Short mmCIF file of C-alpha atoms (C1' of nucleotides) in Angstrom, two decimals:
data_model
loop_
_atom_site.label_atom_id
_atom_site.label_comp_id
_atom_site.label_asym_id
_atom_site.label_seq_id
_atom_site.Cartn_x
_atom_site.Cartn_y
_atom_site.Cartn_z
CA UNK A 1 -61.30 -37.65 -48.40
CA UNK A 2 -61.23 -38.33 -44.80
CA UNK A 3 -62.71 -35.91 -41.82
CA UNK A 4 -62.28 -35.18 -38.62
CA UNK A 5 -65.84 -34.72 -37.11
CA UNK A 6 -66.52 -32.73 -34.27
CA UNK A 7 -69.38 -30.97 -32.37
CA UNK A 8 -69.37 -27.76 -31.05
CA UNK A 9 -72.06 -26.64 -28.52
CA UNK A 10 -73.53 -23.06 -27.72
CA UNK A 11 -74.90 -22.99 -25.04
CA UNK A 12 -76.94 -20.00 -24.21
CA UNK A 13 -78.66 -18.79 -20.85
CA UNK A 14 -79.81 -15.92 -19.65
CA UNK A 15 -77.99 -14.37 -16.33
CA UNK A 16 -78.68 -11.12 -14.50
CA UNK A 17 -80.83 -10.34 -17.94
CA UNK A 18 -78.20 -10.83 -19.97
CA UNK A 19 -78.00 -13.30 -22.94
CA UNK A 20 -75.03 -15.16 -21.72
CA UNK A 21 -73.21 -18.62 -23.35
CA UNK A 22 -70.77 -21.50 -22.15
CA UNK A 23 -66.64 -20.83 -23.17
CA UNK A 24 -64.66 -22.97 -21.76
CA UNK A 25 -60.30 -21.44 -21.63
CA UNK A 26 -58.38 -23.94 -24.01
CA UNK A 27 -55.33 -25.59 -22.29
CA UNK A 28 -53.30 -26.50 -25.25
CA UNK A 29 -52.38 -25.49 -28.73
CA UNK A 30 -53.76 -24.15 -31.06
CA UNK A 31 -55.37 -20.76 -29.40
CA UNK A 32 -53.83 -21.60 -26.36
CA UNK A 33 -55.39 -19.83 -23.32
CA UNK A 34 -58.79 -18.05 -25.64
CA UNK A 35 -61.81 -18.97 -25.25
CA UNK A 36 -64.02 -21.63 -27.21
CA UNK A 37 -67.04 -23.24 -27.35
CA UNK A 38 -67.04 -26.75 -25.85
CA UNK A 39 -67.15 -29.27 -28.05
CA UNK A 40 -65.27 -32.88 -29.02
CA UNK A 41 -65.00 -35.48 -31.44
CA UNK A 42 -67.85 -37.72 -32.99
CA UNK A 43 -67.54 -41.22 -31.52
CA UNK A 44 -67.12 -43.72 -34.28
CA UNK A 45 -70.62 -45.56 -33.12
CA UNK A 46 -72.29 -42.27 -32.41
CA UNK A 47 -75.01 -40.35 -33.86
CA UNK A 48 -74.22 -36.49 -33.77
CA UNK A 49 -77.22 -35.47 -31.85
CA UNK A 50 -76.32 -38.29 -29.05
CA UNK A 51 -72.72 -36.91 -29.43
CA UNK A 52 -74.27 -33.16 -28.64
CA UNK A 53 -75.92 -34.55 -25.36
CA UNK A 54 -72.80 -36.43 -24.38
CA UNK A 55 -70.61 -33.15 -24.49
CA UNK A 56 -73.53 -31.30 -22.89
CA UNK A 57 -72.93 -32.76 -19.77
CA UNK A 58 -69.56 -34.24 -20.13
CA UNK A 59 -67.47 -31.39 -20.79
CA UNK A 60 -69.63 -28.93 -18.77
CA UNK A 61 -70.16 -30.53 -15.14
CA UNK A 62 -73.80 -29.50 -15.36
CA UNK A 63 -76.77 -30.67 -13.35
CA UNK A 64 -79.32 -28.84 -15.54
CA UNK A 65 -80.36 -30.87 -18.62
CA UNK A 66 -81.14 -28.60 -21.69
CA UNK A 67 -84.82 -27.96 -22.39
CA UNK A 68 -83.72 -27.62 -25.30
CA UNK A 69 -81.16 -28.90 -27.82
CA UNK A 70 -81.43 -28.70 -31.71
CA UNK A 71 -78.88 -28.69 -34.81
CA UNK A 72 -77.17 -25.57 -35.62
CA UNK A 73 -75.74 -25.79 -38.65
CA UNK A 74 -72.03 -27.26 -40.07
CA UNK A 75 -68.80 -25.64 -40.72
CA UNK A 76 -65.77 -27.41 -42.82
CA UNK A 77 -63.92 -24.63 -43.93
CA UNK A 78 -60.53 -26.34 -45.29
CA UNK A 79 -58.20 -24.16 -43.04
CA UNK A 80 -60.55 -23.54 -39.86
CA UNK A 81 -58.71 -25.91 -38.20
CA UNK A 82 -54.59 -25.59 -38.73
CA UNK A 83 -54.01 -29.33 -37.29
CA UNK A 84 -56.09 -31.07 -39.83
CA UNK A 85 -59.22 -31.15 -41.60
CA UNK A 86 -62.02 -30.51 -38.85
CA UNK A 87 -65.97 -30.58 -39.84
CA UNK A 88 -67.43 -29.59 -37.02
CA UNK A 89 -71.53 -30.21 -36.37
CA UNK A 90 -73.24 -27.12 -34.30
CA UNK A 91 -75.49 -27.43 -31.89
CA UNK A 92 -77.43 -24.99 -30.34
CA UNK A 93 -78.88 -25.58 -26.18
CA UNK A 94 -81.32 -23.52 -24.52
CA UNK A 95 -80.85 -23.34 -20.55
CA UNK A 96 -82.55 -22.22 -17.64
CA UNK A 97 -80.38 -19.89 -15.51
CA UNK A 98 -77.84 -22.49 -14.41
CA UNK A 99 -74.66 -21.79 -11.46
CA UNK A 100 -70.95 -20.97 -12.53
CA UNK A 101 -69.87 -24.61 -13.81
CA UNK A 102 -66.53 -24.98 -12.04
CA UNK A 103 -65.31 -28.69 -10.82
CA UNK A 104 -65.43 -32.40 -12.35
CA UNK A 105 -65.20 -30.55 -15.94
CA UNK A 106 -63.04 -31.57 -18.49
CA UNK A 107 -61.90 -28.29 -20.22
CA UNK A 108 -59.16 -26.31 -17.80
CA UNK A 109 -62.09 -23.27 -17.28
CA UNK A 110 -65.63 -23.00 -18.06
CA UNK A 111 -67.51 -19.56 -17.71
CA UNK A 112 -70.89 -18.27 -18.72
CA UNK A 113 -70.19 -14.81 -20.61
CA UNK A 114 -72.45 -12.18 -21.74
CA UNK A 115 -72.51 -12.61 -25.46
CA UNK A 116 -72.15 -8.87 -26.17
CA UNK A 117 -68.91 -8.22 -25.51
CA UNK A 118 -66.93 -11.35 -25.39
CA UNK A 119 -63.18 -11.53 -25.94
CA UNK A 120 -61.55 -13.14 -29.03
CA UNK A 121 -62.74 -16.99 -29.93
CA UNK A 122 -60.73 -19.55 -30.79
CA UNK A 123 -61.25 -20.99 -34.44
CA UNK A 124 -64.08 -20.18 -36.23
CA UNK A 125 -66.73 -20.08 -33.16
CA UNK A 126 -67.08 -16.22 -33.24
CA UNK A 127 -68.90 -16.59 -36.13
CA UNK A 128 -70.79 -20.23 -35.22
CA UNK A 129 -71.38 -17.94 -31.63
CA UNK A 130 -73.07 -15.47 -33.88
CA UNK A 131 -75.01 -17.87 -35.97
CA UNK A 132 -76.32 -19.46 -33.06
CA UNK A 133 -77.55 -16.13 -31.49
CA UNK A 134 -79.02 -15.31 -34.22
CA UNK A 135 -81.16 -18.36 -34.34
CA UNK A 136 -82.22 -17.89 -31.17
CA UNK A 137 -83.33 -14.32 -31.75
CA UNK A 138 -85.44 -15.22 -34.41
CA UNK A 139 -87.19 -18.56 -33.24
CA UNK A 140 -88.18 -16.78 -30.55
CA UNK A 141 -90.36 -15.04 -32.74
CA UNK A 142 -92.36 -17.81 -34.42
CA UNK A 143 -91.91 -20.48 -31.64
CA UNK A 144 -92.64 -21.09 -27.97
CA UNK A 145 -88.51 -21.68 -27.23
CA UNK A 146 -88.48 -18.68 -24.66
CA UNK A 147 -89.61 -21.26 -22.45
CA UNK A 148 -86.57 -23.04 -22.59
CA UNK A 149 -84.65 -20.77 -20.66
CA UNK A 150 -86.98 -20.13 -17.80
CA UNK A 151 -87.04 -23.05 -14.95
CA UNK A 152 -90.37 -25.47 -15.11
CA UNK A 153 -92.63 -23.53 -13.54
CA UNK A 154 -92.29 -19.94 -14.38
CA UNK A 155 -94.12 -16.01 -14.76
CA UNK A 156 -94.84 -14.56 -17.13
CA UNK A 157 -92.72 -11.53 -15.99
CA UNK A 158 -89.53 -13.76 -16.33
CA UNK A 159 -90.79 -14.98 -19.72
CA UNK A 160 -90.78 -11.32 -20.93
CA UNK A 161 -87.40 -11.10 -19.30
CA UNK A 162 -86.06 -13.58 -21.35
CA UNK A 163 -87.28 -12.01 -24.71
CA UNK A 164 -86.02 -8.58 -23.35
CA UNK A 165 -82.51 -10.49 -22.75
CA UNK A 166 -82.15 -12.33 -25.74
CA UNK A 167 -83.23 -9.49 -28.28
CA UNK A 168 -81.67 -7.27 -25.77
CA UNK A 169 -84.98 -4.59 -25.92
CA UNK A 170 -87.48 -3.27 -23.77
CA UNK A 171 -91.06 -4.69 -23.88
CA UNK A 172 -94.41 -3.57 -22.54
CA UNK A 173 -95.43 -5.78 -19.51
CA UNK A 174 -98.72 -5.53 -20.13
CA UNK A 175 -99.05 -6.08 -23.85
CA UNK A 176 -96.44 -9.20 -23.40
CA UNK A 177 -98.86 -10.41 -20.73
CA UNK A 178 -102.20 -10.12 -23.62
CA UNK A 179 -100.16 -12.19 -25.95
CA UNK A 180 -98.29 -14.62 -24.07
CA UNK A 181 -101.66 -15.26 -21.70
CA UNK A 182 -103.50 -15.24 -25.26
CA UNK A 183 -101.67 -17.07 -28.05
CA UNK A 184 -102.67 -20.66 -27.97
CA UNK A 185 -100.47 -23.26 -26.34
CA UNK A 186 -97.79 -20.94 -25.75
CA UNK A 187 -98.33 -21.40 -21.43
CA UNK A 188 -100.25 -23.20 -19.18
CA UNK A 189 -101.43 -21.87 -15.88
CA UNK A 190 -100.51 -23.98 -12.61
CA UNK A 191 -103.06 -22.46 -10.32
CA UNK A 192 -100.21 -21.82 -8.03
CA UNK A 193 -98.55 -18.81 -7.34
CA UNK A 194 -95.14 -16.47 -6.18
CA UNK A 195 -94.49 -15.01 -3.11
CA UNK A 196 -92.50 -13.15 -1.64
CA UNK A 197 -91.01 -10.86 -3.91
CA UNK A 198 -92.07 -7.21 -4.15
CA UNK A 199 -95.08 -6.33 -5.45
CA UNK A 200 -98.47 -8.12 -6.09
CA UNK A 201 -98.26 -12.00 -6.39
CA UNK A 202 -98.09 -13.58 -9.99
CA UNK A 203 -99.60 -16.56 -11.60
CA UNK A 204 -97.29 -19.59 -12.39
CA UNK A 205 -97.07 -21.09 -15.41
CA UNK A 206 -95.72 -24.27 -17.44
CA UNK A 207 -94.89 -24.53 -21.05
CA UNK A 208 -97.79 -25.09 -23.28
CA UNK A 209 -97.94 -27.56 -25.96
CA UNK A 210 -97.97 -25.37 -28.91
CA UNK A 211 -94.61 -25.94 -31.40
CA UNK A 212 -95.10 -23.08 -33.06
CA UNK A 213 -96.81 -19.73 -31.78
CA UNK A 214 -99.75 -18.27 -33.85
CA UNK A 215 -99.85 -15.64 -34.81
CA UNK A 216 -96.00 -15.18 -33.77
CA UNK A 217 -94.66 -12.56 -31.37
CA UNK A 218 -92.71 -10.07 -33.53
CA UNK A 219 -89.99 -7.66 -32.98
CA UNK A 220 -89.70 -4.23 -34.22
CA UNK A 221 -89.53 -3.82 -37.23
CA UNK A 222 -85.76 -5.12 -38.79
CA UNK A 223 -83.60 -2.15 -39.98
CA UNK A 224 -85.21 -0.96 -42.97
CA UNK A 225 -83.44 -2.66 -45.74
CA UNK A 226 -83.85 0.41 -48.17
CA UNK B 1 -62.70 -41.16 -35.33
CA UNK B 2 -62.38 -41.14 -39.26
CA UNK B 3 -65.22 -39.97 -41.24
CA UNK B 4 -66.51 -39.53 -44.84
CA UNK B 5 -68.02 -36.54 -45.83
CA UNK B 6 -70.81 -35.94 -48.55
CA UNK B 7 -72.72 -32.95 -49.66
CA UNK B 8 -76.43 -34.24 -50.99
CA UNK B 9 -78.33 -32.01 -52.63
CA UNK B 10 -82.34 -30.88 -51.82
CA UNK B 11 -82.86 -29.01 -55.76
CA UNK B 12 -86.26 -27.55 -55.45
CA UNK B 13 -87.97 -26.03 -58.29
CA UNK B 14 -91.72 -25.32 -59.52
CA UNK B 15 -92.89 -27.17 -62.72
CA UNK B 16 -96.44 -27.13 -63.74
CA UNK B 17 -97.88 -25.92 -60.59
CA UNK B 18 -96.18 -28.66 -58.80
CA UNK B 19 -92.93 -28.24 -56.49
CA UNK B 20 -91.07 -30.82 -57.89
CA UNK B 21 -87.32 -32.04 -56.65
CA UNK B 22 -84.39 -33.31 -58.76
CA UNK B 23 -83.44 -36.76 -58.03
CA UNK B 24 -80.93 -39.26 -59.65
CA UNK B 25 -81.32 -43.46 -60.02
CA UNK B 26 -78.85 -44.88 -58.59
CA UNK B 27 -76.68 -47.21 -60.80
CA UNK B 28 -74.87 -49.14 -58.21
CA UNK B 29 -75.12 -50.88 -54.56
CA UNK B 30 -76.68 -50.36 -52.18
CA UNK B 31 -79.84 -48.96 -53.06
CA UNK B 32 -79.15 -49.50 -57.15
CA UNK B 33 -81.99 -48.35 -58.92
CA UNK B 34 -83.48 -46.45 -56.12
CA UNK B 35 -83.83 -42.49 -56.70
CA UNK B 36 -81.43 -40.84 -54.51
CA UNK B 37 -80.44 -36.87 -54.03
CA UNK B 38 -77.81 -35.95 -56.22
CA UNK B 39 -74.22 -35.50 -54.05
CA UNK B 40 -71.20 -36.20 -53.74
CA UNK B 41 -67.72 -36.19 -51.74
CA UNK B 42 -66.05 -33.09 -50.32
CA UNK B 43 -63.01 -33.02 -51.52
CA UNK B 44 -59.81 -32.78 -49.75
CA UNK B 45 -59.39 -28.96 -49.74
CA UNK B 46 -62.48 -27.64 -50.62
CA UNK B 47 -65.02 -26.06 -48.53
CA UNK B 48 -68.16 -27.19 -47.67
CA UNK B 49 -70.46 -24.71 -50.18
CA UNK B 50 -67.84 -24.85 -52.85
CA UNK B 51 -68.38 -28.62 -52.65
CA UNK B 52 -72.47 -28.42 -53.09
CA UNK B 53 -72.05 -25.32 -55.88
CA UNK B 54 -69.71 -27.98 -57.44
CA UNK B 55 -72.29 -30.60 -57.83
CA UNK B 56 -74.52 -28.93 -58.19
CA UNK B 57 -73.44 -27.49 -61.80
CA UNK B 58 -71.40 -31.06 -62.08
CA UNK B 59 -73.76 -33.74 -61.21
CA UNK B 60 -76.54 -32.19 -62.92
CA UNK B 61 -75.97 -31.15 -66.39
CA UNK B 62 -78.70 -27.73 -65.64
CA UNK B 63 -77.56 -24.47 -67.30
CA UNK B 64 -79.79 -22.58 -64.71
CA UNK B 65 -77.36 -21.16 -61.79
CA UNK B 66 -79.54 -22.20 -58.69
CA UNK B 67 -81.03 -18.26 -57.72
CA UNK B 68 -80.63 -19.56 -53.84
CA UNK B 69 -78.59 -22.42 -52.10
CA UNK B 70 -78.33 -22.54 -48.35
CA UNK B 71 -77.00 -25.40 -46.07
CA UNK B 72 -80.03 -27.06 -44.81
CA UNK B 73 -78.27 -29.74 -41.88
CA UNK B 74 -76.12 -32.43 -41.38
CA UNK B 75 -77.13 -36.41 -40.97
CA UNK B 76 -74.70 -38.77 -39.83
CA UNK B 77 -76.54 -41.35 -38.22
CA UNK B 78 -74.11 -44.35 -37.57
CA UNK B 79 -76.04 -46.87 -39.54
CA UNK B 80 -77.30 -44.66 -42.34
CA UNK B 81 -75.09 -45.80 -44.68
CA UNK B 82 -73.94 -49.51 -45.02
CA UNK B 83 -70.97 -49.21 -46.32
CA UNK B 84 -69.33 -46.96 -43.92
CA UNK B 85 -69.28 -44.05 -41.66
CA UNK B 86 -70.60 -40.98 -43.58
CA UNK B 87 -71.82 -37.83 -42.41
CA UNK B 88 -73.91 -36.15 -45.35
CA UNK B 89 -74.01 -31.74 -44.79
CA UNK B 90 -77.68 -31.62 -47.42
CA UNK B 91 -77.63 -28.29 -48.81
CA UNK B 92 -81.64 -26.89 -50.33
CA UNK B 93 -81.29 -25.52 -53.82
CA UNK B 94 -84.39 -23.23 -55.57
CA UNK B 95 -84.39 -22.94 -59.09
CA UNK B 96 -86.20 -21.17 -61.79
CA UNK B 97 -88.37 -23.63 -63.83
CA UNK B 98 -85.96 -25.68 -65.49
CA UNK B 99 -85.83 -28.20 -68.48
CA UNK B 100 -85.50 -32.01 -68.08
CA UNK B 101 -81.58 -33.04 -67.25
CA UNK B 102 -81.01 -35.30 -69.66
CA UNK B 103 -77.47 -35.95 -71.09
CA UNK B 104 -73.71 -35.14 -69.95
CA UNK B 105 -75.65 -36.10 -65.92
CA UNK B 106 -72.87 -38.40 -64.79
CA UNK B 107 -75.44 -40.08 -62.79
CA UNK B 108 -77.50 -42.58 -64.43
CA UNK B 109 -80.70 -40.54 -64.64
CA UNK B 110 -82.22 -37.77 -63.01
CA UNK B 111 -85.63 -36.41 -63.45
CA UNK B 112 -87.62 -33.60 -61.75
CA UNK B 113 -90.51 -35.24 -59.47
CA UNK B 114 -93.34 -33.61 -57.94
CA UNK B 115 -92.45 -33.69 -53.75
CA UNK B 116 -96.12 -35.33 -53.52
CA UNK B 117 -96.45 -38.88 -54.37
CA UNK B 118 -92.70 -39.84 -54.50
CA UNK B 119 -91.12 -43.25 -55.07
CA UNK B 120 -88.86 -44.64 -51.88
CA UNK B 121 -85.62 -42.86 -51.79
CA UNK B 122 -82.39 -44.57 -50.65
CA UNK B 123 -80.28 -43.85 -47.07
CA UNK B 124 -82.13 -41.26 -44.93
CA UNK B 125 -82.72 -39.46 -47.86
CA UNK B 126 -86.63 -38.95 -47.61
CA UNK B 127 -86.08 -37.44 -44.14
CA UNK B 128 -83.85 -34.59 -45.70
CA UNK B 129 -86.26 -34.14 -48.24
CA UNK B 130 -88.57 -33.77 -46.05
CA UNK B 131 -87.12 -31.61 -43.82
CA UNK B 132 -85.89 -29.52 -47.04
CA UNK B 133 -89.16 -28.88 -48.32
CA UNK B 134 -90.45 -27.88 -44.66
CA UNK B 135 -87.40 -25.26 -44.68
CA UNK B 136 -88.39 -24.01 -47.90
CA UNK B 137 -92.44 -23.56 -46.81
CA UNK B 138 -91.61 -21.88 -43.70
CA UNK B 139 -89.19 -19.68 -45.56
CA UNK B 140 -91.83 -18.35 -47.71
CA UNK B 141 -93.30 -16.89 -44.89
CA UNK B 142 -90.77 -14.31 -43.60
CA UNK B 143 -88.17 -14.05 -46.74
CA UNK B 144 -88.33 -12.94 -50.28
CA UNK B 145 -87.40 -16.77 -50.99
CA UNK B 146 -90.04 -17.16 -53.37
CA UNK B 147 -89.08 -14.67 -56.24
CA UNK B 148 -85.57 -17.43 -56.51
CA UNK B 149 -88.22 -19.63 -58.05
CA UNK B 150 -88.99 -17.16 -60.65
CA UNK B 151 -86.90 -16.31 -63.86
CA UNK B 152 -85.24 -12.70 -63.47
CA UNK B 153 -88.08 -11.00 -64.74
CA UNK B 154 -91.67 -12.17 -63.15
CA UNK B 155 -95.62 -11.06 -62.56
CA UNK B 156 -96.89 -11.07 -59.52
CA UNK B 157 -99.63 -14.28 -60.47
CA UNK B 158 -96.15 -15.99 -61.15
CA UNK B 159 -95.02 -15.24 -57.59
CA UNK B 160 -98.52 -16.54 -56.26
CA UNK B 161 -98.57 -19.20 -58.27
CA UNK B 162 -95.04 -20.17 -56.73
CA UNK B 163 -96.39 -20.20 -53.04
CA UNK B 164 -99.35 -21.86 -54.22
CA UNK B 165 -97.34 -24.81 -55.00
CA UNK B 166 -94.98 -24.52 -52.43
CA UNK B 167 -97.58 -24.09 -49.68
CA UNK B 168 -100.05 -26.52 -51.88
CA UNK B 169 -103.17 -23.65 -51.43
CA UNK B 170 -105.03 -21.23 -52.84
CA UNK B 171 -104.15 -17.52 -52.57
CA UNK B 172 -106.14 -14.43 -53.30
CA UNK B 173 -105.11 -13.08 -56.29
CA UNK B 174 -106.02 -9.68 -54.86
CA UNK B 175 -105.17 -9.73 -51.41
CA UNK B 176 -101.77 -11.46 -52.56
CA UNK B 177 -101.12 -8.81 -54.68
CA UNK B 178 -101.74 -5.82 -52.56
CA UNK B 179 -99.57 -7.77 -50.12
CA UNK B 180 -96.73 -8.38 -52.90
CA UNK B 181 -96.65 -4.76 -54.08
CA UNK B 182 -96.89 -3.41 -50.58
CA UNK B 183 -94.19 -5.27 -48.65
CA UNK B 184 -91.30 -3.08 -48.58
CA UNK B 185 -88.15 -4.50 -50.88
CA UNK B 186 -89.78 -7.80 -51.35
CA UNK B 187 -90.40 -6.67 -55.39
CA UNK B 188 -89.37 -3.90 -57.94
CA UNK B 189 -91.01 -3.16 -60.95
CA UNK B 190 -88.98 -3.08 -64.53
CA UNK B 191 -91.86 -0.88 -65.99
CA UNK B 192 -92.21 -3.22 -68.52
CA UNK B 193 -94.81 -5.86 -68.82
CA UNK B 194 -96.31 -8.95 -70.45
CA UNK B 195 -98.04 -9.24 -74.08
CA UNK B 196 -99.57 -12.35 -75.66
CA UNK B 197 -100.82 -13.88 -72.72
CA UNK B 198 -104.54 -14.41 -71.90
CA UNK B 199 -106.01 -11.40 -70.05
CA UNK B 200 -104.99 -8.13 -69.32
CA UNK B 201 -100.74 -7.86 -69.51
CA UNK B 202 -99.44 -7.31 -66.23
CA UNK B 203 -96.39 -5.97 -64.71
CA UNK B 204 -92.97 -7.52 -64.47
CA UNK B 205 -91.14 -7.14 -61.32
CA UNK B 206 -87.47 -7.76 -60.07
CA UNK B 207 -86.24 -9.12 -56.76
CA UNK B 208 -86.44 -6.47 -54.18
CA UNK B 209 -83.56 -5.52 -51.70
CA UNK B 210 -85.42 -7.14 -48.97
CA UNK B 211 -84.00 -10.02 -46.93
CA UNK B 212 -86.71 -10.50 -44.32
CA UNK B 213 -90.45 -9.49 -45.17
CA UNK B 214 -91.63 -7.56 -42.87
CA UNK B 215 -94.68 -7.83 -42.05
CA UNK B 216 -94.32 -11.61 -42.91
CA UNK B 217 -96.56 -12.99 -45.37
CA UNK B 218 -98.25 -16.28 -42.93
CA UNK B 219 -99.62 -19.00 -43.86
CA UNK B 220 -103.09 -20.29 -42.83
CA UNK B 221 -103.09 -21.05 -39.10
CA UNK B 222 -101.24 -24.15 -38.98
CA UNK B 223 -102.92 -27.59 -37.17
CA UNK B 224 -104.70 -26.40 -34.16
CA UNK B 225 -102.23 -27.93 -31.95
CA UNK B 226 -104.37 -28.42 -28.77
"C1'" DC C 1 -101.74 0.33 11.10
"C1'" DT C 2 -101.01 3.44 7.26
"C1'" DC C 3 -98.72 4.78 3.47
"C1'" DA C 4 -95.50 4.66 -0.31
"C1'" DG C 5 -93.36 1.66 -3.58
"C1'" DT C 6 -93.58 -2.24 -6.66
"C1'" DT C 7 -95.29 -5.47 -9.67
"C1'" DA C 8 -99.34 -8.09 -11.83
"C1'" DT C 9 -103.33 -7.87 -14.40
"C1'" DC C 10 -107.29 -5.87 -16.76
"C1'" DG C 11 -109.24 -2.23 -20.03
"C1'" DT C 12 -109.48 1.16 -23.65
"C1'" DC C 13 -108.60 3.17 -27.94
"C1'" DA C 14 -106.61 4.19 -32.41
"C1'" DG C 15 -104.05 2.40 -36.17
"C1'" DA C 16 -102.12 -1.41 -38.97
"C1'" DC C 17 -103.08 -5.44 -41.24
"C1'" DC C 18 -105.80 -9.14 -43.26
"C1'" DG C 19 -109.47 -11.98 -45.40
"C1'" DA C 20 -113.58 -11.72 -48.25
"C1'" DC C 21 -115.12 -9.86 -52.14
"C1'" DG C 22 -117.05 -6.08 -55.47
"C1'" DA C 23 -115.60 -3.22 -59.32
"C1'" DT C 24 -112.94 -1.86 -63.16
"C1'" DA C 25 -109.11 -2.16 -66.79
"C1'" DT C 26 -107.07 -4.30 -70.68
"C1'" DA C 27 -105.95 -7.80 -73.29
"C1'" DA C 28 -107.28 -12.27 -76.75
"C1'" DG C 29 -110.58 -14.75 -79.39
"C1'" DT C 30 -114.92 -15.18 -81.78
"C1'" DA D 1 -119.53 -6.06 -80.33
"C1'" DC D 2 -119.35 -9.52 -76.98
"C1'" DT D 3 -117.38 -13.13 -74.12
"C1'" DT D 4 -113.59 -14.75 -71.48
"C1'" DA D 5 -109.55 -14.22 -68.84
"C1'" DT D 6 -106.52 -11.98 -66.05
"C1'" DA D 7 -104.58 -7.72 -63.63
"C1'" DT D 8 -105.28 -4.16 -60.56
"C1'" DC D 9 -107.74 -1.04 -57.45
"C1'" DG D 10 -111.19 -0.34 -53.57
"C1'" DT D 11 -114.13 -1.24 -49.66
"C1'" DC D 12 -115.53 -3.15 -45.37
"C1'" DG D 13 -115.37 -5.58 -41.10
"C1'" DG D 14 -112.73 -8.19 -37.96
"C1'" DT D 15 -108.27 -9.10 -35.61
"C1'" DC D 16 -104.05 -7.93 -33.72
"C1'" DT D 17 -100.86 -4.53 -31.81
"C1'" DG D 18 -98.74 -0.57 -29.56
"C1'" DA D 19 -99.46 3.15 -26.28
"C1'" DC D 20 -101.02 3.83 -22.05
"C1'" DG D 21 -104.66 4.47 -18.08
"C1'" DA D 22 -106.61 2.04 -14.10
"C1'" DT D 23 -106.81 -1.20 -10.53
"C1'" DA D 24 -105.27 -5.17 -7.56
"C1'" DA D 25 -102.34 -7.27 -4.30
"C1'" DC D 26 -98.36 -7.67 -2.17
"C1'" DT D 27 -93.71 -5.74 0.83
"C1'" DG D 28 -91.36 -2.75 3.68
"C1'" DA D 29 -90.75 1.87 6.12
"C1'" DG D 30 -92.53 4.78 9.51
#
DNA sequence: CTCAGTTATCGTCAGACCGACGATATAAGT
DNA sequence: ACTTATATCGTCGGTCTGACGATAACTGAG
């Protein structure tokens, strides 16, 4: 009747407009040498969200605070871990486009991946991996968490690039520009503006205050479940 | 770095147009006589779900299988139980309208209570509560959720009358209905139908094949956020 | 400077969907 | 037969969306 409690972090960015998340190389037994999500042991005085935040930076030598951190979801399976019994607490992070973490980390090797396509995970965190994608696919449907991944000020081009990233599909710029522009809260105009790039200068942007967008930004339609 | 683990249980169910949760009185410290979620220890080998399917048959003498249980999230606040270190994984149950638990409950008592107007609750566990009846509301919206309420066999005024209580609001019977009937999946008629009831009989329906309605059935525009 | 290329932003239009609500169908009770 | 209650079908106008044309404002090549 006594645990091991953990938390396990995925943290997901978006790269060369790619969804991408954090695996650090494991230097010791068990799954020697694969790949895992980063992640330690609850301190005995410590909540489990201030345990997330700790590993956040701690294991990953990152500058970049998340914008956005939240509860994943829990796995205990009895023989996920072979060394003992292991509950580990998921969390899932939302970056902006962050460099190649490399020194003052903990874990031997830390590397942002594309998440289609990865190589073999240690433990259970393919499927945590694939929980946590999934979560972020569909809250960026009913909330304003795109935002998250895009620096503070931002267009609305890279906002669009972000949805096209994470649900890995092609959007029209100009309908995404009616509803992002449109639905209330979702951004806030800065007045300022880009240049340099090609093309014709665009607006800059902040995140809006809205929690939840209304009426939410939908993908296709699912596969038909008939 | 050692932990106990608990699953608590979020049993949500509709009773006379009311969305009413099961909770227990405690019969010892801390928090004795205080209603409290029904849970319990994970045992040893046992994994997480099998633990919450366990007591939730176990602590609860209910005949009714719960139609849906899904892990809701994981408290483990340092101080949020006195005793010792526990980290609770709270699990949200819908049921089917179900009769009183009375006898064979190992608890002292538990009772169905409508989610408005409840008494104080012991540990964190109005905060779960809360947060399970927010999951549930929100899931209305883009799942077939609401047909786990519902016996095997239901009309589509039963379905309504389900998010009416969830959501606490009036729906149009006829707009609900077109959108019932018309969602693809979400329900299947039997081809049979009611008798002896007021009114005209109506249909009965199954639960459809649908895991996602698409397009999602919203609520009211939620608190004008601005 | 002029022009082609590129991206941002605004409009238009038809179809899907939704909320409000009228109309009709089919039962029970008197 | 008539009232009451509920189920089910239609209609209509407004809103939102997807497809896509048009224009604006910049960069870089010549």
């Amino acid at each position: 009747m006594s645990f091991a409690v953990t938390v396990d972090l995925v943290m997901l960015t978006v790269r060369a407009d790619a969804l991408c998340v954090l695996l650090v190389r494991r230097a010791i037994p068990p799954f020697e040498g694969s790949y895992a999500l980063p992640g330690g042991f609850v301190l005995d005085t410590e909540d489990l969200t201030d345990a997330a935040i700790r590993e956040l930076s701690e294991e990953t030598g990152l500058q970049q605070p998340a914008t956005h951190l939240e509860q994943l979801a829990t796995y205990g399976s009895p023989g996920r871990d072979p060394r003992a019994r292991v509950v580990t607490v998921a969390y899932l992070a939302l970056l902006p486009e962050a460099p190649d973490p490399t020194a003052g980390s903990d874990a031997a090797e830390a590397a942002w991946l594309p998440v289609e396509s990865l190589p073999p995970l240690a433990f259970d965190h393919a499927a945590i991996l694939r929980d946590g994608v999934e979560r972020a696919r569909a809250k960026l449907e009913y909330s304003p968490l795109a935002a998250a991944f895009c620096p503070p000020e931002f267009t609305i081009a890279e906002l669009r690039q972000v949805y096209e990233a994470v649900w890995n599909a092609k959007l029209d710029p100009r309908n995404f520009h009616r509803k992002a522009t449109s639905t209330p809260g979702f951004v806030v105009p800065t007045g300022h503006s880009t240049a340099g790039d090609r093309g014709r200068p665009a607006q800059l942007f902040t995140r809006g205050p809205a929690t939840v967008l209304y009426p939410p930004l939908l993908r296709a339609s699912p596969p038909t479940s008939s």
